[in-house]
PDB file of C-alpha atoms in Angstrom:
ATOM      1  CA  SER Z   1       0.000   0.000   0.000  1.00 97.00           C
ATOM      2  CA  ILE Z   2       1.000   3.608  -0.563  1.00 98.00           C
ATOM      3  CA  ASP Z   3      -0.759   6.431   1.284  1.00 97.00           C
ATOM      4  CA  LEU Z   4       0.443   9.893   0.260  1.00 96.00           C
ATOM      5  CA  ALA Z   5      -0.672  13.076   2.037  1.00 95.00           C
ATOM      6  CA  VAL Z   6       0.807  16.262   0.611  1.00 93.00           C
ATOM      7  CA  GLN Z   7      -0.364  19.828   0.312  1.00 90.00           C
ATOM      8  CA  GLU Z   8       0.429  19.995  -3.394  1.00 90.00           C
ATOM      9  CA  PHE Z   9       1.343  17.441  -6.059  1.00 92.00           C
ATOM     10  CA  ASN Z  10       2.396  18.031  -9.677  1.00 91.00           C
ATOM     11  CA  LEU Z  11       5.226  15.610 -10.480  1.00 92.00           C
ATOM     12  CA  PRO Z  12       4.236  13.515 -13.506  1.00 94.00           C
ATOM     13  CA  LEU Z  13       6.919  10.844 -13.015  1.00 94.00           C
ATOM     14  CA  ILE Z  14       5.787  10.261  -9.421  1.00 94.00           C
ATOM     15  CA  ALA Z  15       2.188  10.137 -10.699  1.00 97.00           C
ATOM     16  CA  LYS Z  16       3.190   7.511 -13.256  1.00 98.00           C
ATOM     17  CA  ALA Z  17       5.016   5.497 -10.576  1.00 97.00           C
ATOM     18  CA  LEU Z  18       1.891   5.583  -8.389  1.00 98.00           C
ATOM     19  CA  VAL Z  19      -0.212   4.451 -11.356  1.00 98.00           C
ATOM     20  CA  ALA Z  20       2.175   1.576 -12.063  1.00 98.00           C
ATOM     21  CA  LYS Z  21       1.909   0.440  -8.434  1.00 98.00           C
ATOM     22  CA  HIS Z  22      -1.876   0.829  -8.535  1.00 98.00           C
ATOM     23  CA  GLN Z  23      -2.098  -1.218 -11.729  1.00 98.00           C
ATOM     24  CA  SER Z  24       0.056  -3.953 -10.180  1.00 98.00           C
ATOM     25  CA  GLY Z  25      -2.474  -4.331  -7.354  1.00 97.00           C
ATOM     26  CA  VAL Z  26      -0.975  -2.042  -4.710  1.00 97.00           C
ATOM     27  CA  ARG Z  27      -3.582   0.084  -2.892  1.00 97.00           C
ATOM     28  CA  VAL Z  28      -2.700   3.741  -3.567  1.00 98.00           C
ATOM     29  CA  ARG Z  29      -4.474   6.657  -1.868  1.00 96.00           C
ATOM     30  CA  LEU Z  30      -3.735  10.359  -2.134  1.00 95.00           C
ATOM     31  CA  ILE Z  31      -4.892  13.305   0.014  1.00 93.00           C
ATOM     32  CA  LEU Z  32      -4.260  16.914  -1.061  1.00 92.00           C
ATOM     33  CA  ASP Z  33      -5.138  20.366   0.200  1.00 89.00           C
ATOM     34  CA  ASN Z  34      -8.409  21.379  -1.464  1.00 86.00           C
ATOM     35  CA  ASN Z  35      -6.712  24.434  -2.976  1.00 85.00           C
ATOM     36  CA  TYR Z  36      -4.447  22.119  -4.989  1.00 85.00           C
ATOM     37  CA  SER Z  37      -6.748  19.212  -5.836  1.00 89.00           C
ATOM     38  CA  ARG Z  38      -8.187  20.454  -9.121  1.00 89.00           C
ATOM     39  CA  VAL Z  39      -6.894  19.097 -12.420  1.00 92.00           C
ATOM     40  CA  LEU Z  40      -5.487  22.310 -13.886  1.00 92.00           C
ATOM     41  CA  SER Z  41      -5.819  21.125 -17.469  1.00 94.00           C
ATOM     42  CA  SER Z  42      -9.593  21.097 -16.917  1.00 94.00           C
ATOM     43  CA  LEU Z  43      -9.759  24.868 -16.289  1.00 94.00           C
ATOM     44  CA  LYS Z  44     -11.777  26.827 -18.819  1.00 95.00           C
ATOM     45  CA  GLN Z  45     -10.326  30.045 -20.260  1.00 94.00           C
ATOM     46  CA  SER Z  46     -12.802  32.135 -18.239  1.00 95.00           C
ATOM     47  CA  GLU Z  47     -11.602  30.430 -15.034  1.00 95.00           C
ATOM     48  CA  ILE Z  48      -7.952  31.026 -15.944  1.00 95.00           C
ATOM     49  CA  GLU Z  49      -8.680  34.710 -16.470  1.00 94.00           C
ATOM     50  CA  GLN Z  50     -10.163  34.937 -12.956  1.00 95.00           C
ATOM     51  CA  LEU Z  51      -7.126  33.462 -11.169  1.00 94.00           C
ATOM     52  CA  ASN Z  52      -5.368  35.788  -8.755  1.00 94.00           C
ATOM     53  CA  GLN Z  53      -1.716  36.629  -9.385  1.00 94.00           C
ATOM     54  CA  ARG Z  54      -0.320  33.761  -7.278  1.00 88.00           C
ATOM     55  CA  GLU Z  55      -2.692  31.183  -8.779  1.00 90.00           C
ATOM     56  CA  ARG Z  56      -1.969  32.475 -12.288  1.00 93.00           C
ATOM     57  CA  LEU Z  57       1.783  32.053 -11.732  1.00 88.00           C
ATOM     58  CA  LYS Z  58       1.175  28.450 -10.605  1.00 87.00           C
ATOM     59  CA  TYR Z  59      -1.017  27.849 -13.644  1.00 92.00           C
ATOM     60  CA  ASP Z  60       1.599  29.341 -15.982  1.00 91.00           C
ATOM     61  CA  ARG Z  61       4.283  27.070 -14.481  1.00 87.00           C
ATOM     62  CA  PHE Z  62       1.949  24.091 -14.853  1.00 90.00           C
ATOM     63  CA  PHE Z  63       1.249  25.037 -18.479  1.00 93.00           C
ATOM     64  CA  GLU Z  64       4.974  25.296 -19.216  1.00 90.00           C
ATOM     65  CA  LEU Z  65       5.539  21.814 -17.779  1.00 90.00           C
ATOM     66  CA  VAL Z  66       2.693  20.199 -19.705  1.00 94.00           C
ATOM     67  CA  ASP Z  67       3.127  21.984 -23.067  1.00 95.00           C
ATOM     68  CA  ILE Z  68       5.820  19.592 -24.304  1.00 94.00           C
ATOM     69  CA  ASN Z  69       5.963  20.867 -27.892  1.00 96.00           C
ATOM     70  CA  ARG Z  70       5.690  24.540 -26.827  1.00 94.00           C
ATOM     71  CA  ASP Z  71       2.823  25.306 -29.216  1.00 96.00           C
ATOM     72  CA  ARG Z  72       0.818  27.100 -26.456  1.00 93.00           C
ATOM     73  CA  ASN Z  73      -1.823  24.362 -26.672  1.00 94.00           C
ATOM     74  CA  LEU Z  74      -2.330  21.446 -24.293  1.00 95.00           C
ATOM     75  CA  SER Z  75      -3.120  18.325 -26.292  1.00 96.00           C
ATOM     76  CA  LYS Z  76      -4.733  15.218 -24.796  1.00 96.00           C
ATOM     77  CA  SER Z  77      -1.400  13.456 -25.259  1.00 97.00           C
ATOM     78  CA  GLU Z  78       0.531  16.141 -23.375  1.00 97.00           C
ATOM     79  CA  ILE Z  79      -2.024  16.195 -20.560  1.00 97.00           C
ATOM     80  CA  SER Z  80      -1.911  12.401 -20.215  1.00 97.00           C
ATOM     81  CA  GLN Z  81       1.904  12.534 -20.051  1.00 97.00           C
ATOM     82  CA  ARG Z  82       2.467  15.561 -17.811  1.00 96.00           C
ATOM     83  CA  ASP Z  83      -0.616  16.565 -15.780  1.00 96.00           C
ATOM     84  CA  ALA Z  84       0.073  14.630 -12.569  1.00 96.00           C
ATOM     85  CA  LEU Z  85      -3.431  14.957 -11.138  1.00 96.00           C
ATOM     86  CA  PHE Z  86      -5.022  13.968 -14.441  1.00 97.00           C
ATOM     87  CA  ILE Z  87      -2.714  10.944 -14.564  1.00 97.00           C
ATOM     88  CA  VAL Z  88      -3.669   9.651 -11.097  1.00 97.00           C
ATOM     89  CA  LYS Z  89      -7.378  10.446 -11.418  1.00 95.00           C
ATOM     90  CA  ASN Z  90      -7.531   8.890 -14.898  1.00 96.00           C
ATOM     91  CA  ALA Z  91      -6.024   5.694 -13.465  1.00 97.00           C
ATOM     92  CA  GLY Z  92      -8.736   5.488 -10.809  1.00 96.00           C
ATOM     93  CA  ILE Z  93      -6.446   6.175  -7.865  1.00 96.00           C
ATOM     94  CA  SER Z  94      -8.294   7.328  -4.760  1.00 89.00           C
ATOM     95  CA  LEU Z  95      -7.715  11.077  -4.540  1.00 91.00           C
ATOM     96  CA  ILE Z  96      -9.510  13.193  -1.961  1.00 89.00           C
ATOM     97  CA  ASP Z  97      -8.873  16.584  -0.482  1.00 86.00           C
ATOM     98  CA  ASP Z  98      -9.253  17.996   3.005  1.00 79.00           C
ATOM     99  CA  THR Z  99     -12.920  18.820   2.350  1.00 79.00           C
ATOM    100  CA  ALA Z 100     -13.858  15.134   1.980  1.00 77.00           C
ATOM    101  CA  ASP Z 101     -15.164  15.099   5.555  1.00 73.00           C
ATOM    102  CA  GLY Z 102     -17.811  17.673   4.612  1.00 70.00           C
ATOM    103  CA  SER Z 103     -15.869  20.599   6.072  1.00 72.00           C
ATOM    104  CA  LYS Z 104     -14.663  23.648   4.189  1.00 70.00           C
ATOM    105  CA  GLY Z 105     -11.122  22.305   4.511  1.00 68.00           C
ATOM    106  CA  SER Z 106      -8.335  23.327   6.813  1.00 67.00           C
ATOM    107  CA  GLY Z 107      -7.362  26.406   4.872  1.00 66.00           C
ATOM    108  CA  LEU Z 108      -3.852  24.990   4.759  1.00 70.00           C
ATOM    109  CA  MET Z 109      -3.539  21.212   4.834  1.00 81.00           C
ATOM    110  CA  HIS Z 110       0.209  21.095   5.136  1.00 86.00           C
ATOM    111  CA  HIS Z 111       0.982  17.372   5.394  1.00 91.00           C
ATOM    112  CA  LYS Z 112       4.002  16.018   3.585  1.00 93.00           C
ATOM    113  CA  PHE Z 113       4.234  12.312   4.245  1.00 96.00           C
ATOM    114  CA  MET Z 114       3.924   8.934   2.592  1.00 97.00           C
ATOM    115  CA  ILE Z 115       3.327   5.568   4.245  1.00 98.00           C
ATOM    116  CA  VAL Z 116       4.544   2.515   2.336  1.00 97.00           C
ATOM    117  CA  ASP Z 117       3.180  -0.943   3.153  1.00 97.00           C
ATOM    118  CA  GLY Z 118       2.256   0.234   6.660  1.00 95.00           C
ATOM    119  CA  GLN Z 119       5.928  -0.161   7.586  1.00 96.00           C
ATOM    120  CA  LYS Z 120       7.845   2.812   6.261  1.00 97.00           C
ATOM    121  CA  VAL Z 121       7.218   6.591   6.426  1.00 98.00           C
ATOM    122  CA  VAL Z 122       8.724   9.157   4.097  1.00 96.00           C
ATOM    123  CA  ILE Z 123       8.341  12.570   5.704  1.00 95.00           C
ATOM    124  CA  GLY Z 124       9.840  16.003   5.338  1.00 91.00           C
ATOM    125  CA  SER Z 125       9.248  19.566   4.292  1.00 88.00           C
ATOM    126  CA  ALA Z 126       8.912  18.982   0.546  1.00 84.00           C
ATOM    127  CA  ASN Z 127       5.718  19.133  -1.414  1.00 82.00           C
ATOM    128  CA  PHE Z 128       5.728  16.767  -4.348  1.00 81.00           C
ATOM    129  CA  THR Z 129       6.181  19.624  -6.812  1.00 77.00           C
ATOM    130  CA  LEU Z 130       8.881  20.792  -9.207  1.00 70.00           C
ATOM    131  CA  SER Z 131      10.000  23.639  -6.956  1.00 68.00           C
ATOM    132  CA  GLY Z 132       9.683  21.444  -3.861  1.00 64.00           C
ATOM    133  CA  ILE Z 133      11.898  18.653  -5.206  1.00 69.00           C
ATOM    134  CA  HIS Z 134      13.745  19.655  -8.393  1.00 66.00           C
ATOM    135  CA  GLY Z 135      13.945  23.384  -9.005  1.00 62.00           C
ATOM    136  CA  ASP Z 136      12.189  26.199 -10.743  1.00 66.00           C
ATOM    137  CA  MET Z 137      11.535  26.046 -14.480  1.00 61.00           C
ATOM    138  CA  GLU Z 138      12.015  29.774 -14.928  1.00 64.00           C
ATOM    139  CA  ASN Z 139      15.447  29.663 -13.278  1.00 64.00           C
ATOM    140  CA  LEU Z 140      17.313  26.468 -14.109  1.00 60.00           C
ATOM    141  CA  ASP Z 141      20.231  27.471 -11.867  1.00 68.00           C
ATOM    142  CA  THR Z 142      18.122  26.952  -8.743  1.00 66.00           C
ATOM    143  CA  LEU Z 143      17.598  23.686  -6.981  1.00 63.00           C
ATOM    144  CA  GLY Z 144      14.161  24.810  -5.870  1.00 64.00           C
ATOM    145  CA  ASN Z 145      13.081  25.243  -2.297  1.00 70.00           C
ATOM    146  CA  VAL Z 146      15.435  24.023   0.404  1.00 73.00           C
ATOM    147  CA  ASN Z 147      13.672  20.888   1.625  1.00 77.00           C
ATOM    148  CA  HIS Z 148      14.410  17.551   3.169  1.00 84.00           C
ATOM    149  CA  LEU Z 149      12.929  14.055   3.118  1.00 88.00           C
ATOM    150  CA  LEU Z 150      13.514  11.417   5.754  1.00 94.00           C
ATOM    151  CA  VAL Z 151      12.715   7.695   5.561  1.00 96.00           C
ATOM    152  CA  ILE Z 152      11.693   6.075   8.837  1.00 97.00           C
ATOM    153  CA  LYS Z 153      11.366   2.290   8.937  1.00 98.00           C
ATOM    154  CA  ASN Z 154       9.407   1.772  12.153  1.00 97.00           C
ATOM    155  CA  GLN Z 155       6.060   0.010  12.612  1.00 95.00           C
ATOM    156  CA  ARG Z 156       4.899   2.247  15.491  1.00 97.00           C
ATOM    157  CA  VAL Z 157       5.727   5.438  13.576  1.00 97.00           C
ATOM    158  CA  ALA Z 158       3.971   4.078  10.484  1.00 97.00           C
ATOM    159  CA  ASP Z 159       0.908   3.236  12.622  1.00 97.00           C
ATOM    160  CA  LEU Z 160       0.791   6.791  13.978  1.00 96.00           C
ATOM    161  CA  PHE Z 161       0.975   8.293  10.510  1.00 96.00           C
ATOM    162  CA  SER Z 162      -1.674   5.820   9.282  1.00 96.00           C
ATOM    163  CA  GLU Z 163      -3.976   7.049  12.047  1.00 94.00           C
ATOM    164  CA  GLU Z 164      -3.463  10.628  10.865  1.00 91.00           C
ATOM    165  CA  PHE Z 165      -3.984   9.665   7.227  1.00 92.00           C
ATOM    166  CA  ASN Z 166      -7.228   7.836   8.019  1.00 89.00           C
ATOM    167  CA  TYR Z 167      -8.515  10.587  10.311  1.00 81.00           C
TER     168      TYR Z 167
END
């Protein structure tokens, strides 16, 4: 099993790895902050035009990642290769956000952990995003945000994180 709880997720290769595990029979579940749970390639032009400055910058970065051939158009092929949320949702992976309990959400669900097989926890400060893990597309000299990830192989720790995930 793989349970992943992160504020934001946009890494297509991680999405594809989760899909491969899911298709091999591994239970995969994903929880995101409700502000980051929408498939951005599904936005209509009128919705894009209404994004605030911060959201528009995120959308523009997303568009740059997905627009493989740089024709300023997102094809179905490009979306299926690079839109991480589309990839996991299209594969039927369980994806909920912090409003799934009927609340309006936390306002900032800030988890960044993964539980593997109920035995191992990967935790740290990194969102599963380009800037959180790899660097910024607009400045290739950066390594992105300064983050860390830690792997803890401990049944009791994994149980505690599973409780939080299932809460």
